[in-house]
């Protein structure tokens, strides 16, 4: 049975570790019960892809991978999060979870949808069947760009960590979650997602960004670049792809290198195919004048044909070969372990090996910030610091908010526009990269940037963190004011502390007063 929308193979894809179905067939029973519940909940008949093959991974051949790629072309992914699901080396993670995320992020629907209720929904609907380790929660939240919101099928008992079963409902204990209720919650969540998917599909043309200026005419969007363009003869830094925990640091380091007059390669996402990764690593390295390796607590993704070697280690070894062949080629290693995460044994061995191989042209650093590392890098490359980039501040207050908070944001900006020129950016769903680019280009031209949230805290925090890094972090010329309302009460925990960022949660009436106060304070300082 095909999916309800053209271009998709299935409506729902069930991703799971096959060992979670071996003991008592939990996954099989779950899928059967879900199909029954969906039949009673939705008018549409939904197709579900559920692989019953007992061999975990099926065999990572090209043909299987291509075959599965079509199956992952689904409207909704349901990952069954167990104690072993978040293993980045396993098939369910590498060939189901990550490919679905990549496809959903780039297709016409997008990863996040506006639901009929007005809330935002994600096409990845996680279900937990075990209590999982903190590092697994961190990995999932990193991939999902927000807090892990799952529907849980976990039996609650002292010293017990197992999936909730239907027969547990026969002898319920006080406070025990009922399997029957959880199945119903899943069906209702799917029903709401399907409604949001249909709504998005029926929109003939995606909504364009709402980008307006109060009190002054709306400019055409041809903003001057906020990042200096490196000279044609600038050194080309080979910055290899890293372990996932360090993606944000790599992005930040690449931006600071560019601002410092350095060129960076590669500039594309890490390929999933191992042979392509090797080829593109060698290609980027051959064109580079030096190499910078970011290493953290995790060893990184391992090769299928050589589990003793990770992707970051391969890039380091290839750079070593080039350095041996070209005596003037320099290597720089930046070690920045993740706080609270133990150093993996294989990574500890690699770090020890690198320390023993240090030479005049191969250095090791553990400085705390990317800015300091780039300063040291420039010094060792003997580069003259570039002239500081000056940008005209043609915007007084740049006010960014999510469509979820339209009514409240309008009331705030109406009050402010009576005194100050405002430039407003309303974040619509499905265009995250476009909005991020607009924000990053506009903030350096503004005297004050404001990110406001009421019901959209899950969007606001990761958005501010990404934008802050991309505009230079502590070196940004524009302060950022992150303001949330204290209702709902959970917003009081949503703050972000960083240089050049002020974060507060206030009552609605005080939001405009706080923006006015901070802006006038900046004017007095200038």
Short mmCIF file of C-alpha atoms in Angstrom, two decimals:
data_model
loop_
_atom_site.label_atom_id
_atom_site.label_comp_id
_atom_site.label_asym_id
_atom_site.label_seq_id
_atom_site.Cartn_x
_atom_site.Cartn_y
_atom_site.Cartn_z
CA UNK A 1 0.00 0.00 0.00
CA UNK A 2 1.57 3.34 -1.04
CA UNK A 3 1.89 6.44 1.11
CA UNK A 4 -0.95 8.98 1.21
CA UNK A 5 1.24 11.53 -0.63
CA UNK A 6 3.00 10.99 -3.97
CA UNK A 7 6.78 10.77 -3.86
CA UNK A 8 6.89 8.78 -0.61
CA UNK A 9 7.16 5.01 -0.24
CA UNK A 10 5.57 4.68 3.19
CA UNK A 11 3.64 6.81 5.66
CA UNK A 12 5.51 5.49 8.71
CA UNK A 13 8.97 3.93 9.02
CA UNK A 14 9.70 1.95 12.21
CA UNK A 15 13.42 2.12 13.06
CA UNK A 16 14.67 -0.23 15.78
CA UNK A 17 17.53 -2.46 16.88
CA UNK A 18 16.65 -6.04 16.01
CA UNK A 19 17.96 -7.33 19.33
CA UNK A 20 15.08 -5.43 20.99
CA UNK A 21 12.67 -7.83 19.26
CA UNK A 22 14.44 -11.10 20.04
CA UNK A 23 13.40 -11.84 23.63
CA UNK A 24 9.62 -11.56 23.50
CA UNK A 25 8.81 -10.04 20.10
CA UNK A 26 8.08 -6.66 21.70
CA UNK A 27 8.51 -4.67 18.49
CA UNK A 28 6.32 -7.01 16.44
CA UNK A 29 3.52 -6.78 19.00
CA UNK A 30 3.89 -2.99 19.17
CA UNK A 31 3.54 -2.63 15.39
CA UNK A 32 0.47 -4.89 15.34
CA UNK A 33 -1.20 -2.94 18.15
CA UNK A 34 -0.30 0.38 16.53
CA UNK A 35 -1.89 -0.67 13.24
CA UNK A 36 -5.09 -1.59 15.09
CA UNK A 37 -5.11 1.72 16.97
CA UNK A 38 -4.45 3.75 13.82
CA UNK A 39 -7.36 2.01 12.07
CA UNK A 40 -9.61 3.22 14.89
CA UNK A 41 -8.12 6.73 14.98
CA UNK A 42 -7.65 7.91 11.38
CA UNK A 43 -9.85 7.71 8.32
CA UNK A 44 -6.75 7.29 6.16
CA UNK A 45 -5.21 3.84 5.91
CA UNK A 46 -1.52 4.38 6.65
CA UNK A 47 1.28 2.17 5.34
CA UNK A 48 3.97 1.12 7.83
CA UNK A 49 7.43 -0.16 6.94
CA UNK A 50 8.61 -2.62 9.59
CA UNK A 51 11.61 -4.82 8.81
CA UNK A 52 11.03 -8.27 10.33
CA UNK A 53 14.46 -9.58 9.32
CA UNK A 54 16.18 -10.85 12.45
CA UNK A 55 19.68 -10.01 11.29
CA UNK A 56 20.70 -6.67 12.74
CA UNK A 57 21.97 -4.54 9.90
CA UNK A 58 20.89 -6.77 7.00
CA UNK A 59 24.39 -6.54 5.57
CA UNK A 60 25.82 -3.19 4.50
CA UNK A 61 26.01 -3.84 0.79
CA UNK A 62 25.43 -1.18 -1.83
CA UNK A 63 22.29 -2.91 -3.08
CA UNK A 64 20.75 -3.15 0.38
CA UNK A 65 21.62 0.46 1.09
CA UNK A 66 19.98 1.66 -2.14
CA UNK A 67 16.95 -0.54 -1.49
CA UNK A 68 16.53 0.81 2.00
CA UNK A 69 16.96 4.40 0.81
CA UNK A 70 13.55 4.19 -0.88
CA UNK A 71 11.95 2.76 2.23
CA UNK A 72 13.33 5.58 4.36
CA UNK A 73 11.46 7.95 2.01
CA UNK A 74 8.58 8.05 4.47
CA UNK A 75 6.42 10.79 5.93
CA UNK A 76 7.12 9.91 9.59
CA UNK A 77 10.00 8.09 11.30
CA UNK A 78 9.34 6.32 14.62
CA UNK A 79 12.66 5.35 16.24
CA UNK A 80 12.27 2.90 19.14
CA UNK A 81 14.86 4.26 21.55
CA UNK A 82 16.36 1.45 23.59
CA UNK A 83 19.56 1.14 25.62
CA UNK A 84 21.45 0.17 22.44
CA UNK A 85 19.70 2.25 19.74
CA UNK A 86 21.99 5.30 20.02
CA UNK A 87 25.04 3.41 18.78
CA UNK A 88 26.40 5.54 15.96
CA UNK A 89 28.16 2.53 14.44
CA UNK A 90 25.00 0.46 14.02
CA UNK A 91 22.83 0.04 10.96
CA UNK A 92 19.63 1.46 12.46
CA UNK A 93 21.41 4.72 13.28
CA UNK A 94 23.61 5.10 10.19
CA UNK A 95 21.21 3.85 7.51
CA UNK A 96 17.78 4.64 8.96
CA UNK A 97 17.79 7.49 11.50
CA UNK A 98 20.40 9.74 9.86
CA UNK A 99 19.26 9.26 6.22
CA UNK A 100 15.65 9.99 7.21
CA UNK A 101 16.72 13.14 9.03
CA UNK A 102 18.72 14.25 5.98
CA UNK A 103 15.89 13.56 3.55
CA UNK A 104 13.19 15.13 5.74
CA UNK A 105 15.30 18.25 6.21
CA UNK A 106 15.61 18.80 2.47
CA UNK A 107 12.32 17.63 0.98
CA UNK A 108 9.31 19.85 0.27
CA UNK A 109 7.61 19.18 3.62
CA UNK A 110 10.62 19.86 5.83
CA UNK A 111 11.48 18.29 9.16
CA UNK A 112 9.20 20.55 11.24
CA UNK A 113 5.52 21.16 10.56
CA UNK A 114 2.84 23.57 11.69
CA UNK A 115 0.12 21.42 13.29
CA UNK A 116 -3.60 22.26 13.28
CA UNK A 117 -3.31 23.08 16.99
CA UNK A 118 -0.84 25.87 16.13
CA UNK A 119 2.10 24.03 17.70
CA UNK A 120 5.13 22.80 15.79
CA UNK A 121 5.63 19.08 15.21
CA UNK A 122 8.63 17.02 14.11
CA UNK A 123 8.42 14.21 11.56
CA UNK A 124 10.68 12.15 13.83
CA UNK A 125 8.44 10.79 16.62
CA UNK A 126 10.72 9.11 19.20
CA UNK A 127 9.40 6.37 21.48
CA UNK A 128 11.51 5.25 24.43
CA UNK A 129 11.36 1.64 25.57
CA UNK A 130 14.21 1.90 28.11
CA UNK A 131 15.70 4.53 30.37
CA UNK A 132 18.80 5.54 28.43
CA UNK A 133 22.23 6.95 29.29
CA UNK A 134 22.74 10.71 29.56
CA UNK A 135 25.15 10.69 26.61
CA UNK A 136 22.46 9.03 24.46
CA UNK A 137 19.97 11.73 25.44
CA UNK A 138 22.59 14.35 24.54
CA UNK A 139 23.18 12.72 21.14
CA UNK A 140 19.46 12.62 20.34
CA UNK A 141 18.90 16.22 21.42
CA UNK A 142 21.83 17.30 19.29
CA UNK A 143 20.37 15.55 16.24
CA UNK A 144 16.82 16.80 16.92
CA UNK A 145 17.94 20.38 17.76
CA UNK A 146 16.02 20.52 21.03
CA UNK A 147 14.83 18.70 24.11
CA UNK A 148 13.98 15.02 23.71
CA UNK A 149 10.19 14.72 23.77
CA UNK A 150 9.30 11.07 23.60
CA UNK A 151 6.31 8.84 24.26
CA UNK A 152 7.58 6.28 26.76
CA UNK A 153 6.84 2.56 26.94
CA UNK A 154 8.93 1.87 30.05
CA UNK A 155 7.92 -0.40 32.92
CA UNK A 156 8.39 1.46 36.18
CA UNK A 157 9.77 -0.69 38.95
CA UNK A 158 12.63 -0.63 41.45
CA UNK A 159 15.78 -1.92 39.75
CA UNK A 160 13.88 -2.67 36.53
CA UNK A 161 14.56 -1.20 33.09
CA UNK A 162 12.49 -2.98 30.45
CA UNK A 163 9.80 -2.18 27.87
CA UNK A 164 6.20 -1.88 29.03
CA UNK A 165 4.11 -4.81 27.78
CA UNK A 166 0.41 -5.09 27.09
CA UNK A 167 -0.04 -7.79 29.72
CA UNK A 168 1.34 -5.40 32.37
CA UNK A 169 -2.04 -3.64 32.15
CA UNK A 170 -3.72 -6.76 33.57
CA UNK A 171 -2.13 -6.27 36.99
CA UNK A 172 -1.63 -2.48 37.18
CA UNK A 173 0.28 -1.02 40.09
CA UNK A 174 -0.42 2.46 41.50
CA UNK A 175 1.10 5.10 39.26
CA UNK A 176 2.07 2.59 36.57
CA UNK A 177 1.85 3.78 32.96
CA UNK A 178 -0.71 1.82 30.93
CA UNK A 179 0.39 0.30 27.63
CA UNK A 180 -3.09 0.86 26.20
CA UNK A 181 -2.91 4.58 26.91
CA UNK A 182 0.55 4.94 25.39
CA UNK A 183 -0.50 3.24 22.15
CA UNK A 184 -3.40 5.67 21.98
CA UNK A 185 -1.03 8.62 22.51
CA UNK A 186 1.14 7.43 19.61
CA UNK A 187 -1.87 7.13 17.31
CA UNK A 188 -3.11 10.59 18.27
CA UNK A 189 0.35 12.09 17.70
CA UNK A 190 0.50 10.46 14.26
CA UNK A 191 -2.98 11.76 13.45
CA UNK A 192 -1.91 15.31 14.26
CA UNK A 193 1.31 14.95 12.25
CA UNK A 194 -0.59 13.60 9.24
CA UNK A 195 -2.95 16.59 9.42
CA UNK A 196 0.05 18.93 9.50
CA UNK A 197 1.65 17.07 6.58
CA UNK A 198 -1.50 17.41 4.48
CA UNK A 199 -1.74 21.09 5.37
CA UNK A 200 1.86 21.68 4.28
CA UNK A 201 1.38 19.66 1.10
CA UNK A 202 -1.75 21.57 0.12
CA UNK A 203 0.05 24.90 0.36
CA UNK A 204 0.93 25.57 -3.27
CA UNK A 205 3.82 27.93 -2.49
CA UNK A 206 5.83 27.94 0.77
CA UNK A 207 5.44 31.11 2.81
CA UNK A 208 8.23 33.59 2.21
CA UNK A 209 10.06 35.12 5.16
CA UNK A 210 8.22 38.08 6.67
CA UNK A 211 10.94 40.71 6.73
CA UNK A 212 9.72 44.24 7.48
CA UNK A 213 10.91 47.49 8.91
CA UNK A 214 8.74 49.79 10.98
CA UNK A 215 9.02 53.59 10.66
CA UNK A 216 11.34 53.31 7.65
CA UNK A 217 10.96 51.75 4.15
CA UNK A 218 11.61 48.02 3.74
CA UNK A 219 15.05 47.52 2.14
CA UNK A 220 15.73 45.02 -0.59
CA UNK A 221 17.79 42.26 1.00
CA UNK A 222 21.29 42.91 -0.29
CA UNK A 223 23.10 43.07 3.01
CA UNK A 224 26.84 43.67 3.06
CA UNK A 225 28.67 40.53 4.11
CA UNK A 226 29.42 40.22 7.81
CA UNK A 227 32.43 38.00 7.13
CA UNK A 228 35.61 39.22 5.52
CA UNK A 229 36.41 37.54 2.19
CA UNK A 230 39.89 35.97 2.34
CA UNK A 231 42.41 37.10 -0.24
CA UNK A 232 43.01 34.86 -3.25
CA UNK A 233 46.49 33.95 -1.97
CA UNK A 234 45.31 33.30 1.63
CA UNK A 235 46.39 29.99 3.22
CA UNK A 236 43.93 27.16 2.62
CA UNK A 237 43.27 25.31 5.88
CA UNK A 238 42.27 21.66 5.68
CA UNK A 239 39.63 21.34 8.43
CA UNK A 240 38.47 17.70 8.29
CA UNK A 241 35.03 16.52 9.35
CA UNK A 242 34.81 15.72 13.05
CA UNK A 243 32.91 13.51 15.46
CA UNK A 244 29.29 14.68 15.75
CA UNK A 245 29.84 16.16 19.23
CA UNK A 246 32.23 18.70 17.64
CA UNK A 247 30.17 19.79 14.62
CA UNK A 248 29.28 23.11 16.24
CA UNK A 249 32.92 23.79 17.18
CA UNK A 250 34.03 23.02 13.64
CA UNK A 251 31.43 25.43 12.27
CA UNK A 252 32.54 28.12 14.70
CA UNK A 253 36.23 27.55 13.95
CA UNK A 254 35.63 27.70 10.19
CA UNK A 255 33.83 31.05 10.56
CA UNK A 256 36.56 32.57 12.73
CA UNK A 257 39.25 31.33 10.33
CA UNK A 258 37.42 33.04 7.47
CA UNK A 259 37.13 36.27 9.45
CA UNK A 260 40.85 36.01 10.15
CA UNK A 261 41.61 35.92 6.41
CA UNK A 262 42.03 32.14 6.04
CA UNK A 263 40.29 29.88 3.53
CA UNK A 264 38.81 26.59 4.78
CA UNK A 265 38.19 23.25 3.06
CA UNK A 266 36.07 21.12 2.84
CA UNK A 267 33.00 23.34 3.03
CA UNK A 268 30.36 20.66 2.46
CA UNK A 269 28.68 18.16 4.79
CA UNK A 270 30.46 14.93 5.62
CA UNK A 271 29.55 12.23 3.07
CA UNK A 272 27.88 9.09 4.42
CA UNK A 273 29.58 6.79 1.92
CA UNK A 274 32.99 5.66 3.21
CA UNK A 275 34.75 5.54 -0.16
CA UNK A 276 33.45 9.00 -1.00
CA UNK A 277 34.66 10.26 2.38
CA UNK A 278 38.17 8.94 1.72
CA UNK A 279 38.29 10.42 -1.78
CA UNK A 280 37.02 13.85 -0.75
CA UNK A 281 39.36 13.94 2.25
CA UNK A 282 42.37 13.26 0.04
CA UNK A 283 41.16 15.78 -2.54
CA UNK A 284 40.70 18.58 0.03
CA UNK A 285 44.01 17.78 1.70
CA UNK A 286 45.95 17.87 -1.57
CA UNK A 287 44.90 21.49 -2.14
CA UNK A 288 45.59 22.69 1.42
CA UNK A 289 48.61 24.54 2.82
CA UNK A 290 48.10 23.29 6.39
CA UNK A 291 45.77 21.05 8.41
CA UNK A 292 43.75 21.67 11.59
CA UNK A 293 42.33 18.64 13.43
CA UNK A 294 39.62 19.06 16.09
CA UNK A 295 39.52 16.11 18.50
CA UNK A 296 37.21 15.59 21.47
CA UNK A 297 36.11 12.83 23.83
CA UNK A 298 34.54 10.59 21.19
CA UNK A 299 36.56 8.51 18.73
CA UNK A 300 34.09 9.27 15.96
CA UNK A 301 32.48 7.13 13.30
CA UNK A 302 34.43 3.96 12.50
CA UNK A 303 34.92 2.44 9.08
CA UNK A 304 32.96 -0.71 8.31
CA UNK A 305 36.02 -2.34 6.72
CA UNK A 306 38.40 -1.21 9.48
CA UNK A 307 36.73 -0.76 12.86
CA UNK A 308 40.05 0.23 14.45
CA UNK A 309 40.09 3.48 12.45
CA UNK A 310 37.70 6.43 12.74
CA UNK A 311 36.94 9.11 10.17
CA UNK A 312 38.86 11.84 12.09
CA UNK A 313 41.82 9.47 12.58
CA UNK A 314 41.92 8.71 8.85
CA UNK A 315 42.08 12.44 8.07
CA UNK A 316 44.90 12.88 10.61
CA UNK A 317 46.88 9.94 9.19
CA UNK A 318 46.50 11.24 5.64
CA UNK A 319 47.73 14.67 6.74
CA UNK A 320 50.75 13.02 8.39
CA UNK A 321 51.61 11.30 5.10
CA UNK A 322 51.44 14.63 3.30
CA UNK A 323 53.57 16.32 5.97
CA UNK A 324 56.23 13.60 5.57
CA UNK A 325 56.26 14.21 1.80
CA UNK A 326 56.17 18.03 2.09
CA UNK A 327 58.42 19.24 4.93
CA UNK A 328 56.82 22.72 4.97
CA UNK A 329 53.30 21.39 5.55
CA UNK A 330 52.06 22.16 9.09
CA UNK A 331 49.55 20.27 11.24
CA UNK A 332 47.68 21.75 14.20
CA UNK A 333 45.66 19.61 16.63
CA UNK A 334 43.02 21.27 18.82
CA UNK A 335 41.92 19.00 21.67
CA UNK A 336 38.63 20.10 23.21
CA UNK A 337 36.96 17.26 25.16
CA UNK A 338 33.25 17.48 25.92
CA UNK A 339 32.54 18.50 29.50
CA UNK A 340 31.09 15.63 31.52
CA UNK A 341 31.88 13.04 28.85
CA UNK A 342 34.56 10.45 29.56
CA UNK A 343 37.36 10.07 27.04
CA UNK A 344 36.75 6.90 25.00
CA UNK A 345 39.54 4.32 25.19
CA UNK A 346 40.28 4.41 21.47
CA UNK A 347 40.36 8.22 21.52
CA UNK A 348 42.69 8.24 24.52
CA UNK A 349 45.05 5.96 22.62
CA UNK A 350 44.93 8.24 19.57
CA UNK A 351 45.61 11.38 21.64
CA UNK A 352 48.56 9.66 23.31
CA UNK A 353 49.96 8.68 19.93
CA UNK A 354 49.63 12.24 18.59
CA UNK A 355 51.41 13.67 21.63
CA UNK A 356 54.30 11.30 20.99
CA UNK A 357 54.52 12.37 17.35
CA UNK A 358 54.75 16.15 17.89
CA UNK A 359 57.38 17.99 15.85
CA UNK A 360 58.16 21.57 14.90
CA UNK A 361 55.48 21.34 12.18
CA UNK A 362 52.98 19.28 14.17
CA UNK A 363 51.62 21.05 17.27
CA UNK A 364 49.03 20.20 19.91
CA UNK A 365 46.77 22.73 21.70
CA UNK A 366 43.99 22.58 24.28
CA UNK A 367 43.15 26.30 24.47
CA UNK A 368 39.56 26.92 25.64
CA UNK A 369 38.21 29.01 22.73
CA UNK A 370 38.24 28.91 18.94
CA UNK A 371 39.21 32.59 18.88
CA UNK A 372 42.38 31.93 20.87
CA UNK A 373 43.22 28.89 18.75
CA UNK A 374 42.96 30.91 15.52
CA UNK A 375 45.16 33.63 16.99
CA UNK A 376 47.81 31.00 17.75
CA UNK A 377 47.32 29.49 14.28
CA UNK A 378 47.89 32.83 12.57
CA UNK A 379 50.95 33.45 14.67
CA UNK A 380 52.51 30.12 13.71
CA UNK A 381 51.65 30.69 10.06
CA UNK A 382 53.27 34.14 10.46
CA UNK A 383 50.33 36.06 9.04
CA UNK A 384 49.70 39.77 9.49
CA UNK A 385 46.36 40.35 11.25
CA UNK A 386 43.71 41.68 8.85
CA UNK A 387 42.28 45.14 9.30
CA UNK A 388 39.12 45.03 11.43
CA UNK A 389 35.93 44.85 9.38
CA UNK A 390 33.73 47.91 9.87
CA UNK A 391 30.03 47.59 9.17
CA UNK A 392 27.57 50.47 9.15
CA UNK A 393 24.84 50.03 11.76
CA UNK A 394 21.83 50.91 9.61
CA UNK A 395 19.30 49.12 11.86
CA UNK A 396 18.45 50.25 15.38
CA UNK A 397 16.68 47.18 16.77
CA UNK A 398 16.48 43.85 14.94
CA UNK A 399 13.59 41.87 16.47
CA UNK A 400 13.33 38.12 15.71
CA UNK A 401 10.42 35.93 16.81
CA UNK A 402 8.67 32.69 15.90
CA UNK A 403 5.32 32.55 14.14
CA UNK A 404 3.96 30.71 17.20
CA UNK A 405 4.28 33.95 19.18
CA UNK A 406 2.86 36.28 16.53
CA UNK A 407 0.12 37.86 18.67
CA UNK A 408 2.34 38.63 21.68
CA UNK A 409 5.28 39.77 19.53
CA UNK A 410 3.04 42.14 17.58
CA UNK A 411 1.87 43.80 20.80
CA UNK A 412 5.49 44.27 21.93
CA UNK A 413 6.77 45.62 18.62
CA UNK A 414 3.79 47.98 18.26
CA UNK A 415 4.78 49.65 21.52
CA UNK A 416 8.47 49.82 20.60
CA UNK A 417 7.89 51.14 17.08
CA UNK A 418 6.38 54.30 18.53
CA UNK A 419 9.89 55.23 19.75
CA UNK A 420 12.45 53.33 17.68
CA UNK A 421 12.89 52.06 14.10
CA UNK A 422 12.53 48.27 14.11
CA UNK A 423 13.43 45.58 11.64
CA UNK A 424 11.31 42.45 12.19
CA UNK A 425 11.93 38.85 11.17
CA UNK A 426 9.12 36.35 11.64
CA UNK A 427 10.35 32.76 11.64
CA UNK A 428 8.11 30.53 9.54
CA UNK A 429 8.47 26.73 9.54
CA UNK A 430 10.51 24.77 6.98
CA UNK A 431 13.05 27.48 6.11
CA UNK A 432 15.48 27.32 9.01
CA UNK A 433 18.65 27.77 6.96
CA UNK A 434 17.23 30.78 5.09
CA UNK A 435 16.16 32.50 8.32
CA UNK A 436 19.52 31.74 9.93
CA UNK A 437 21.35 33.30 6.99
CA UNK A 438 19.14 36.41 7.08
CA UNK A 439 19.68 36.73 10.83
CA UNK A 440 23.45 36.30 10.58
CA UNK A 441 23.64 38.95 7.85
CA UNK A 442 21.40 41.43 9.66
CA UNK A 443 22.75 41.25 13.22
CA UNK A 444 26.14 42.91 12.42
CA UNK A 445 24.25 45.81 10.79
CA UNK A 446 22.08 46.31 13.89
CA UNK A 447 22.75 48.19 17.08
CA UNK A 448 20.78 45.64 19.13
CA UNK A 449 19.45 42.18 18.19
CA UNK A 450 16.46 40.78 20.11
CA UNK A 451 15.24 37.17 20.01
CA UNK A 452 11.84 36.84 21.70
CA UNK A 453 9.89 33.75 22.71
CA UNK A 454 6.76 32.78 24.63
CA UNK A 455 5.58 29.38 23.36
CA UNK A 456 8.59 28.76 21.11
CA UNK A 457 11.37 28.22 23.65
CA UNK A 458 12.38 24.93 22.00
CA UNK A 459 13.14 26.92 18.85
CA UNK A 460 14.63 30.04 20.45
CA UNK A 461 17.49 28.54 22.48
CA UNK A 462 19.17 26.44 19.77
CA UNK A 463 18.55 29.24 17.26
CA UNK A 464 20.32 31.84 19.42
CA UNK A 465 23.23 29.50 20.16
CA UNK A 466 23.82 28.84 16.46
CA UNK A 467 23.45 32.49 15.44
CA UNK A 468 25.70 33.72 18.26
CA UNK A 469 28.51 31.46 17.06
CA UNK A 470 28.03 32.45 13.43
CA UNK A 471 28.23 36.21 14.08
CA UNK A 472 31.52 35.81 15.94
CA UNK A 473 30.54 34.81 19.47
CA UNK A 474 32.37 36.95 21.99
CA UNK A 475 33.84 39.02 19.12
CA UNK A 476 30.43 40.07 17.79
CA UNK A 477 29.99 43.82 17.35
CA UNK A 478 26.26 43.59 18.15
CA UNK A 479 24.86 42.52 21.53
CA UNK A 480 22.04 39.93 21.51
CA UNK A 481 19.11 40.17 23.91
CA UNK A 482 17.31 36.83 24.45
CA UNK A 483 13.94 37.55 26.09
CA UNK A 484 11.28 35.07 27.11
CA UNK A 485 7.96 35.47 28.89
CA UNK A 486 7.55 33.92 32.33
CA UNK A 487 4.26 32.29 31.30
CA UNK A 488 4.46 29.33 30.70
CA UNK A 489 6.47 28.79 33.86
CA UNK A 490 8.91 26.34 32.24
CA UNK A 491 10.38 29.28 30.31
CA UNK A 492 12.12 30.41 33.50
CA UNK A 493 14.67 27.65 32.95
CA UNK A 494 15.34 28.66 29.32
CA UNK A 495 18.31 31.01 29.48
CA UNK A 496 21.56 31.17 27.56
CA UNK A 497 24.64 32.74 29.11
CA UNK A 498 27.48 33.81 26.82
CA UNK A 499 29.63 36.88 26.11
CA UNK A 500 27.62 39.58 24.27
CA UNK A 501 24.35 37.78 25.12
CA UNK A 502 21.92 38.97 27.81
CA UNK A 503 19.18 36.50 28.68
CA UNK A 504 16.09 37.24 30.77
CA UNK A 505 12.61 35.81 31.39
CA UNK A 506 10.06 38.48 32.30
CA UNK A 507 6.36 39.25 32.47
CA UNK A 508 4.85 40.29 29.13
CA UNK A 509 4.51 44.00 29.97
CA UNK A 510 8.17 44.20 31.01
CA UNK A 511 9.56 42.85 27.73
CA UNK A 512 9.26 46.10 25.78
CA UNK A 513 10.53 48.05 28.82
CA UNK A 514 13.63 45.85 29.02
CA UNK A 515 14.37 46.26 25.31
CA UNK A 516 13.98 50.02 25.65
CA UNK A 517 16.28 50.10 28.69
CA UNK A 518 19.05 48.05 27.07
CA UNK A 519 18.87 49.99 23.81
CA UNK A 520 19.09 53.40 25.53
CA UNK A 521 21.96 52.12 27.64
CA UNK A 522 23.84 51.17 24.47
CA UNK A 523 23.14 54.59 22.98
CA UNK A 524 24.56 56.30 26.08
CA UNK A 525 27.72 54.16 25.89
CA UNK A 526 28.23 55.20 22.28
#
